[in-house]
Short mmCIF file of C-alpha atoms in Angstrom, two decimals:
data_model
loop_
_atom_site.label_atom_id
_atom_site.label_comp_id
_atom_site.label_asym_id
_atom_site.label_seq_id
_atom_site.Cartn_x
_atom_site.Cartn_y
_atom_site.Cartn_z
CA UNK A 22 -0.50 85.48 -22.93
CA UNK A 23 0.72 88.56 -21.08
CA UNK A 24 0.07 89.08 -17.37
CA UNK A 25 -2.37 91.91 -18.11
CA UNK A 26 -4.29 89.74 -20.57
CA UNK A 27 -4.41 86.91 -18.01
CA UNK A 28 -5.82 89.31 -15.39
CA UNK A 29 -8.46 90.57 -17.83
CA UNK A 30 -9.45 87.03 -18.79
CA UNK A 31 -9.61 85.99 -15.15
CA UNK A 32 -11.85 88.98 -14.37
CA UNK A 33 -14.16 88.18 -17.30
CA UNK A 34 -14.40 84.51 -16.31
CA UNK A 35 -15.13 85.51 -12.72
CA UNK A 36 -17.83 87.94 -13.87
CA UNK A 37 -19.54 85.32 -16.05
CA UNK A 38 -19.23 82.66 -13.33
CA UNK A 39 -20.90 84.89 -10.75
CA UNK A 40 -23.59 85.78 -13.25
CA UNK A 41 -24.31 82.09 -13.89
CA UNK A 42 -24.41 81.28 -10.17
CA UNK A 43 -26.83 84.15 -9.56
CA UNK A 44 -29.13 82.97 -12.34
CA UNK A 45 -31.26 80.02 -11.16
CA UNK A 46 -32.35 79.27 -14.74
CA UNK A 47 -28.76 78.50 -15.76
CA UNK A 48 -28.36 75.99 -12.94
CA UNK A 49 -31.73 74.48 -13.80
CA UNK A 50 -30.80 74.05 -17.48
CA UNK A 51 -27.43 72.54 -16.60
CA UNK A 52 -28.48 70.12 -13.85
CA UNK A 53 -32.22 69.97 -13.15
CA UNK A 54 -33.40 69.71 -16.76
CA UNK A 55 -30.91 66.94 -17.66
CA UNK A 56 -32.02 64.94 -14.63
CA UNK A 57 -35.66 65.34 -15.63
CA UNK A 58 -34.96 64.31 -19.23
CA UNK A 59 -32.96 61.28 -18.11
CA UNK A 60 -35.75 60.18 -15.76
CA UNK A 61 -38.37 60.61 -18.48
CA UNK A 62 -36.42 58.74 -21.14
CA UNK A 63 -34.98 56.20 -18.71
CA UNK A 64 -38.26 55.25 -17.09
CA UNK A 65 -41.07 56.64 -19.21
CA UNK A 66 -39.94 56.29 -22.85
CA UNK A 67 -39.26 52.90 -24.35
CA UNK A 68 -39.04 51.60 -27.89
CA UNK A 69 -39.52 48.08 -26.57
CA UNK A 70 -42.91 46.40 -26.59
CA UNK A 71 -43.82 44.56 -23.41
CA UNK A 72 -47.24 43.40 -22.31
CA UNK A 73 -48.76 44.35 -25.67
CA UNK A 74 -52.52 43.65 -25.63
CA UNK A 75 -53.36 41.07 -28.28
CA UNK A 76 -56.51 39.10 -29.06
CA UNK A 77 -56.01 35.40 -29.78
CA UNK A 78 -58.93 33.71 -31.53
CA UNK A 79 -59.00 29.90 -31.61
CA UNK A 80 -61.76 29.07 -34.07
CA UNK A 81 -61.69 25.33 -33.35
CA UNK A 82 -60.14 24.18 -30.05
CA UNK A 83 -57.63 21.36 -30.40
CA UNK A 84 -54.47 20.34 -28.54
CA UNK A 85 -52.14 22.06 -31.00
CA UNK A 86 -54.28 25.20 -31.39
CA UNK A 87 -54.62 25.55 -27.61
CA UNK A 88 -50.87 25.02 -27.23
CA UNK A 89 -50.16 27.83 -29.67
CA UNK A 90 -52.58 30.15 -27.88
CA UNK A 91 -50.85 29.33 -24.59
CA UNK A 92 -47.50 30.25 -26.16
CA UNK A 93 -48.70 33.86 -26.55
CA UNK A 94 -49.75 33.88 -22.90
CA UNK A 95 -46.30 32.64 -21.92
CA UNK A 96 -44.48 35.42 -23.77
CA UNK A 97 -43.61 38.55 -21.73
CA UNK A 98 -44.16 40.59 -24.89
CA UNK A 99 -47.92 39.95 -24.96
CA UNK A 100 -50.92 40.29 -22.69
CA UNK A 101 -53.51 38.21 -24.56
CA UNK A 102 -57.29 38.09 -24.36
CA UNK A 103 -59.25 35.25 -25.93
CA UNK A 104 -62.41 36.26 -27.80
CA UNK A 105 -64.37 33.33 -29.19
CA UNK A 106 -64.84 34.77 -32.68
CA UNK A 107 -63.16 37.07 -35.21
CA UNK A 108 -65.83 39.78 -35.09
CA UNK A 109 -65.39 40.85 -31.43
CA UNK A 110 -61.60 40.56 -31.83
CA UNK A 111 -61.59 42.85 -34.88
CA UNK A 112 -63.80 45.27 -32.99
CA UNK A 113 -61.22 45.41 -30.19
CA UNK A 114 -58.59 46.18 -32.85
CA UNK A 115 -60.67 49.02 -34.33
CA UNK A 116 -61.22 50.50 -30.85
CA UNK A 117 -57.49 50.37 -30.14
CA UNK A 118 -57.94 48.08 -27.14
CA UNK A 119 -55.58 45.50 -28.68
CA UNK A 120 -52.62 46.00 -31.01
CA UNK A 121 -53.00 42.74 -32.89
CA UNK A 122 -55.37 39.87 -33.53
CA UNK A 123 -54.02 36.34 -33.94
CA UNK A 124 -56.47 33.98 -35.62
CA UNK A 125 -55.86 30.24 -35.37
CA UNK A 126 -58.22 28.87 -38.06
CA UNK A 127 -60.58 25.96 -37.58
CA UNK A 128 -58.52 23.84 -39.99
CA UNK A 129 -55.26 24.45 -38.11
CA UNK A 130 -54.89 20.91 -36.72
CA UNK A 131 -55.52 19.23 -40.09
CA UNK A 132 -53.35 21.75 -41.97
CA UNK A 133 -50.53 21.23 -39.50
CA UNK A 134 -50.66 17.49 -40.08
CA UNK A 135 -50.25 18.12 -43.85
CA UNK A 136 -47.38 20.55 -43.20
CA UNK A 137 -48.96 23.73 -44.62
CA UNK A 138 -50.70 25.33 -41.62
CA UNK A 139 -51.18 29.11 -41.56
CA UNK A 140 -52.00 31.56 -38.76
CA UNK A 141 -53.42 35.01 -39.51
CA UNK A 142 -52.02 38.03 -37.67
CA UNK A 143 -53.92 41.33 -37.99
CA UNK A 144 -51.95 44.39 -36.89
CA UNK A 145 -52.92 47.94 -35.93
CA UNK A 146 -50.83 50.02 -38.34
CA UNK A 147 -51.71 53.45 -36.92
CA UNK A 148 -48.37 53.27 -35.09
CA UNK A 149 -46.11 51.78 -37.76
CA UNK A 150 -43.13 51.30 -35.45
CA UNK A 151 -45.13 49.38 -32.86
CA UNK A 152 -46.77 47.34 -35.62
CA UNK A 153 -43.35 46.24 -36.89
CA UNK A 154 -42.20 45.35 -33.39
CA UNK A 155 -45.38 43.40 -32.61
CA UNK A 156 -45.10 41.57 -35.94
CA UNK A 157 -41.55 40.54 -35.10
CA UNK A 158 -42.55 39.39 -31.63
CA UNK A 159 -45.46 37.38 -33.05
CA UNK A 160 -43.09 35.72 -35.53
CA UNK A 161 -40.79 34.93 -32.63
CA UNK A 162 -43.57 33.26 -30.64
CA UNK A 163 -44.62 31.21 -33.69
CA UNK A 164 -41.03 30.19 -34.44
CA UNK A 165 -40.43 29.17 -30.85
CA UNK A 166 -43.62 27.14 -30.75
CA UNK A 167 -42.74 25.38 -34.00
CA UNK A 168 -39.27 24.57 -32.67
CA UNK A 169 -40.79 23.06 -29.53
CA UNK A 170 -43.21 21.07 -31.66
CA UNK A 171 -40.36 19.80 -33.83
CA UNK A 172 -38.45 18.61 -30.77
CA UNK A 173 -41.53 16.81 -29.48
CA UNK A 174 -42.09 15.04 -32.81
CA UNK A 175 -38.46 14.13 -33.37
CA UNK A 176 -35.92 14.87 -36.08
CA UNK A 177 -38.29 13.94 -38.91
CA UNK A 178 -40.18 17.25 -38.59
CA UNK A 179 -37.21 19.41 -37.74
CA UNK A 180 -36.39 22.17 -40.27
CA UNK A 181 -33.58 21.51 -42.71
CA UNK A 182 -31.95 24.90 -41.99
CA UNK A 183 -32.13 26.55 -38.60
CA UNK A 184 -30.96 30.14 -38.15
CA UNK A 185 -29.35 30.97 -34.82
CA UNK A 186 -29.27 34.71 -34.09
CA UNK A 187 -26.78 36.39 -31.80
CA UNK A 188 -27.13 40.07 -30.95
CA UNK A 189 -23.93 42.01 -30.35
CA UNK A 190 -23.41 45.14 -28.23
CA UNK A 191 -26.93 45.17 -26.73
CA UNK A 192 -27.83 41.51 -26.14
CA UNK A 193 -30.89 42.33 -24.04
CA UNK A 194 -32.18 44.59 -26.85
CA UNK A 195 -33.03 47.29 -24.30
CA UNK A 196 -34.05 50.54 -25.98
CA UNK A 197 -32.84 52.35 -22.85
CA UNK A 198 -29.26 51.37 -23.74
CA UNK A 199 -29.75 53.00 -27.15
CA UNK A 200 -31.63 56.13 -26.03
CA UNK A 201 -29.68 57.31 -23.00
CA UNK A 202 -26.23 57.66 -24.65
CA UNK A 203 -27.90 59.81 -27.32
CA UNK A 204 -29.69 61.78 -24.63
CA UNK A 205 -26.30 62.94 -23.32
CA UNK A 206 -25.94 64.88 -26.59
CA UNK A 207 -29.40 66.42 -26.16
CA UNK A 208 -28.51 67.48 -22.61
CA UNK A 209 -25.24 69.04 -23.71
CA UNK A 210 -26.99 70.82 -26.57
CA UNK A 211 -29.32 72.45 -24.06
CA UNK A 212 -26.49 73.37 -21.72
CA UNK A 213 -24.11 74.55 -24.43
CA UNK A 214 -26.08 76.17 -27.22
CA UNK A 215 -29.13 77.38 -25.29
CA UNK A 216 -27.23 78.96 -22.41
CA UNK A 217 -24.53 80.40 -24.64
CA UNK A 218 -27.05 81.86 -27.08
CA UNK A 219 -28.14 84.21 -24.29
CA UNK A 220 -24.71 85.43 -23.24
CA UNK A 221 -24.06 88.30 -25.66
CA UNK A 222 -27.76 89.02 -26.18
CA UNK A 223 -28.12 89.48 -22.40
CA UNK A 224 -25.46 92.21 -22.49
CA UNK A 225 -27.45 94.08 -25.15
CA UNK A 226 -30.75 93.66 -23.27
CA UNK A 227 -29.28 94.90 -19.99
CA UNK A 228 -27.43 97.78 -21.62
CA UNK A 229 -24.06 96.57 -20.33
CA UNK A 230 -22.59 95.90 -23.76
CA UNK A 231 -21.21 99.46 -23.92
CA UNK A 232 -19.33 98.94 -20.66
CA UNK A 233 -17.94 95.65 -21.87
CA UNK A 234 -16.84 97.12 -25.18
CA UNK A 235 -15.15 100.00 -23.39
CA UNK A 236 -12.79 97.69 -21.49
CA UNK A 237 -9.25 96.97 -22.75
CA UNK A 238 -10.26 93.32 -23.33
CA UNK A 239 -10.07 92.11 -26.91
CA UNK A 240 -12.78 90.22 -28.75
CA UNK A 241 -11.04 86.90 -28.16
CA UNK A 242 -10.78 87.59 -24.42
CA UNK A 243 -14.45 88.55 -24.23
CA UNK A 244 -15.41 85.33 -26.02
CA UNK A 245 -13.16 83.23 -23.80
CA UNK A 246 -14.51 84.90 -20.68
CA UNK A 247 -18.04 83.96 -21.69
CA UNK A 248 -17.28 80.47 -22.98
CA UNK A 249 -15.08 79.05 -20.20
CA UNK A 250 -17.67 79.08 -17.35
CA UNK A 251 -20.38 77.65 -19.59
CA UNK A 252 -17.95 75.02 -20.88
CA UNK A 253 -17.18 73.89 -17.33
CA UNK A 254 -20.90 73.89 -16.53
CA UNK A 255 -21.56 71.76 -19.61
CA UNK A 256 -18.85 69.24 -18.73
CA UNK A 257 -20.28 68.96 -15.21
CA UNK A 258 -23.69 68.32 -16.75
CA UNK A 259 -22.14 65.62 -18.95
CA UNK A 260 -20.58 63.98 -15.89
CA UNK A 261 -23.95 63.96 -14.11
CA UNK A 262 -25.64 62.44 -17.17
CA UNK A 263 -23.04 59.68 -17.55
CA UNK A 264 -23.19 58.89 -13.83
CA UNK A 265 -26.98 58.56 -13.97
CA UNK A 266 -26.76 56.45 -17.14
CA UNK A 267 -24.29 53.97 -15.62
CA UNK A 268 -25.35 53.78 -11.99
CA UNK A 269 -29.07 54.52 -12.13
CA UNK A 270 -30.16 53.08 -15.48
CA UNK A 271 -27.50 50.35 -15.72
CA UNK A 272 -26.34 51.34 -19.21
CA UNK A 273 -22.95 49.68 -19.85
CA UNK A 274 -19.94 51.91 -20.44
CA UNK A 275 -17.66 49.54 -22.34
CA UNK A 276 -15.23 52.12 -23.67
CA UNK A 277 -13.00 54.71 -22.05
CA UNK A 278 -14.61 57.50 -20.06
CA UNK A 279 -11.67 59.75 -20.96
CA UNK A 280 -12.38 59.23 -24.66
CA UNK A 281 -16.04 60.06 -24.04
CA UNK A 282 -15.03 63.16 -22.09
CA UNK A 283 -12.72 64.28 -24.90
CA UNK A 284 -15.46 63.84 -27.49
CA UNK A 285 -17.85 65.68 -25.18
CA UNK A 286 -15.42 68.59 -24.98
CA UNK A 287 -15.26 68.79 -28.79
CA UNK A 288 -19.04 68.61 -29.11
CA UNK A 289 -19.53 71.19 -26.38
CA UNK A 290 -17.08 73.52 -28.13
CA UNK A 291 -19.13 73.26 -31.33
CA UNK A 292 -22.37 73.84 -29.41
CA UNK A 293 -20.91 76.84 -27.56
CA UNK A 294 -19.62 78.30 -30.82
CA UNK A 295 -23.03 77.98 -32.47
CA UNK A 296 -24.67 79.51 -29.40
CA UNK A 297 -22.30 82.48 -29.57
CA UNK A 298 -23.04 82.94 -33.28
CA UNK A 299 -26.77 83.07 -32.52
CA UNK A 300 -26.25 85.42 -29.58
CA UNK A 301 -23.99 87.84 -31.46
CA UNK A 302 -26.25 87.85 -34.52
CA UNK A 303 -29.58 88.44 -32.78
CA UNK A 304 -28.70 90.80 -29.88
CA UNK A 305 -32.04 89.92 -28.22
CA UNK A 306 -32.46 87.25 -25.52
CA UNK A 307 -35.95 86.16 -26.53
CA UNK A 308 -35.07 85.85 -30.22
CA UNK A 309 -31.78 84.14 -29.37
CA UNK A 310 -33.50 81.57 -27.15
CA UNK A 311 -36.13 80.76 -29.77
CA UNK A 312 -33.57 80.54 -32.54
CA UNK A 313 -31.32 78.30 -30.43
CA UNK A 314 -34.18 75.85 -29.93
CA UNK A 315 -34.99 75.95 -33.64
CA UNK A 316 -31.47 75.42 -35.02
CA UNK A 317 -29.86 73.35 -32.25
CA UNK A 318 -32.29 71.43 -30.03
CA UNK A 319 -34.83 70.36 -32.64
CA UNK A 320 -32.24 69.20 -35.22
CA UNK A 321 -30.35 67.39 -32.44
CA UNK A 322 -33.56 65.63 -31.45
CA UNK A 323 -34.86 64.81 -34.93
CA UNK A 324 -31.91 64.64 -37.35
CA UNK A 325 -29.06 63.21 -35.28
CA UNK A 326 -30.05 59.54 -35.11
CA UNK A 327 -31.09 59.95 -31.47
CA UNK A 328 -34.45 58.27 -32.14
CA UNK A 329 -34.96 58.15 -35.89
CA UNK A 330 -32.69 56.14 -38.17
CA UNK A 331 -30.79 58.51 -40.48
CA UNK A 332 -30.44 55.86 -43.18
CA UNK A 333 -34.24 55.70 -43.45
CA UNK A 334 -34.52 59.45 -44.15
CA UNK A 335 -34.78 60.93 -47.66
CA UNK A 336 -31.40 61.75 -49.23
CA UNK A 337 -31.95 65.50 -48.93
CA UNK A 338 -32.62 65.22 -45.19
CA UNK A 339 -29.61 62.95 -44.78
CA UNK A 340 -27.49 65.65 -46.38
CA UNK A 341 -28.86 68.27 -43.98
CA UNK A 342 -28.12 66.00 -41.01
CA UNK A 343 -24.39 66.35 -41.76
CA UNK A 344 -24.68 69.95 -40.51
CA UNK A 345 -25.98 68.79 -37.11
CA UNK A 346 -23.11 68.42 -34.63
CA UNK A 347 -25.15 66.08 -32.43
CA UNK A 348 -25.09 63.49 -35.23
CA UNK A 349 -21.36 63.01 -34.81
CA UNK A 350 -21.35 63.03 -31.03
CA UNK A 351 -24.23 60.54 -30.75
CA UNK A 352 -22.32 58.15 -33.00
CA UNK A 353 -19.34 58.44 -30.65
CA UNK A 354 -21.39 58.17 -27.45
CA UNK A 355 -23.33 55.09 -28.55
CA UNK A 356 -20.11 53.44 -29.68
CA UNK A 357 -18.21 54.18 -26.46
CA UNK A 358 -21.13 53.08 -24.28
CA UNK A 359 -22.19 49.92 -26.10
CA UNK A 360 -19.27 48.81 -28.28
CA UNK A 361 -16.09 50.17 -26.72
CA UNK A 362 -13.26 52.43 -27.82
CA UNK A 363 -13.61 51.83 -31.56
CA UNK A 364 -11.27 54.38 -33.11
CA UNK A 365 -12.51 53.83 -36.67
CA UNK A 366 -15.83 55.35 -35.54
CA UNK A 367 -14.53 57.83 -33.00
CA UNK A 368 -11.79 59.60 -34.98
CA UNK A 369 -13.79 60.65 -38.11
CA UNK A 370 -16.67 61.93 -36.00
CA UNK A 371 -14.31 63.70 -33.60
CA UNK A 372 -12.60 65.38 -36.56
CA UNK A 373 -15.96 66.62 -37.83
CA UNK A 374 -16.76 68.06 -34.38
CA UNK A 375 -13.37 69.78 -34.23
CA UNK A 376 -13.92 71.40 -37.64
CA UNK A 377 -17.40 72.59 -36.65
CA UNK A 378 -16.11 73.96 -33.34
CA UNK A 379 -13.36 75.99 -35.04
CA UNK A 380 -15.77 77.23 -37.72
CA UNK A 381 -18.44 78.37 -35.27
CA UNK A 382 -16.02 80.06 -32.90
CA UNK A 383 -14.36 81.82 -35.84
CA UNK A 384 -17.72 83.05 -37.10
CA UNK A 385 -18.71 84.22 -33.62
CA UNK A 386 -15.47 86.18 -33.33
CA UNK A 387 -16.14 87.82 -36.68
CA UNK A 388 -19.67 88.82 -35.63
CA UNK A 389 -18.69 90.09 -32.20
CA UNK A 390 -16.83 93.15 -33.40
CA UNK A 391 -15.54 95.50 -30.79
CA UNK A 392 -17.85 98.43 -31.34
CA UNK A 393 -21.08 99.74 -29.95
CA UNK A 394 -23.92 97.66 -31.50
#
């Protein structure tokens, strides 16, 4: 790069940096909004089920039936109530006041003695995800109670095969550990794509695009001048998000922070490139902002694996998800946070981000022709 080109680039970067610092909305998107999202998802959103209201009906009190009912009270997953009959319990389920009804039948004691006892569990399926979680927790309570009963009765009643489960990477099964690494991608999507989508469009709206085009700066210099300050802002936002994740929400960072930072830089480059494509194509701030939300934030939220399992999506939607850059970065972030520096996961996803970044920046350069628009 020649000295004159370096001076032009420095001037453009300085101009964009001052413009960002003078715009409170840019600072809010880069730092305030990520903090708000992290607080909401860290404290307010959980895929775990704790203290789930459940009705436990013991049709015929007996030592074993009462012991099983007490097992639900002893589980942190449930907050049981004890109606005397099925009818009021089912009414609570219809009203949504409980998520499940556990019915211990009148013949439970005799059936248990014969070895074929059954317990009925009625679930509220309006929220399918919660219903599956509650069903699993109920099975866990029943299995634990049966194991305790087997130990009390001796080896004669112990099961022939006993499965011992061990959970890797997230032993506490905290949904926060799964959500917050993915939220870093959502935050960087907002900082990168949303802010960048307004950069060129703002020049058109303010009528300064003619002045910019009249300068000796080339298209590449103009793009670099706009991208560099936003890139640095996005990386600072990433650092804030990771710091909050580790020190405030106690999410483990088992891999290398430098690897995470490198992947973040690749993802941010792809997000910035897509934002520039939107900005150069629309030439209107309002349209650019709306389009950025539509093609970056919503796909990153819905199609990246942030909350919804991609493997459970229809094949056509799975194919579309390959066009969402956040999909690749979330896979890297969750791996680095919870598993460690697993290169077999990191390298393919990083390569995909690099290809998308080059493609989007190349397309933006082609759209941002040096002429009066």
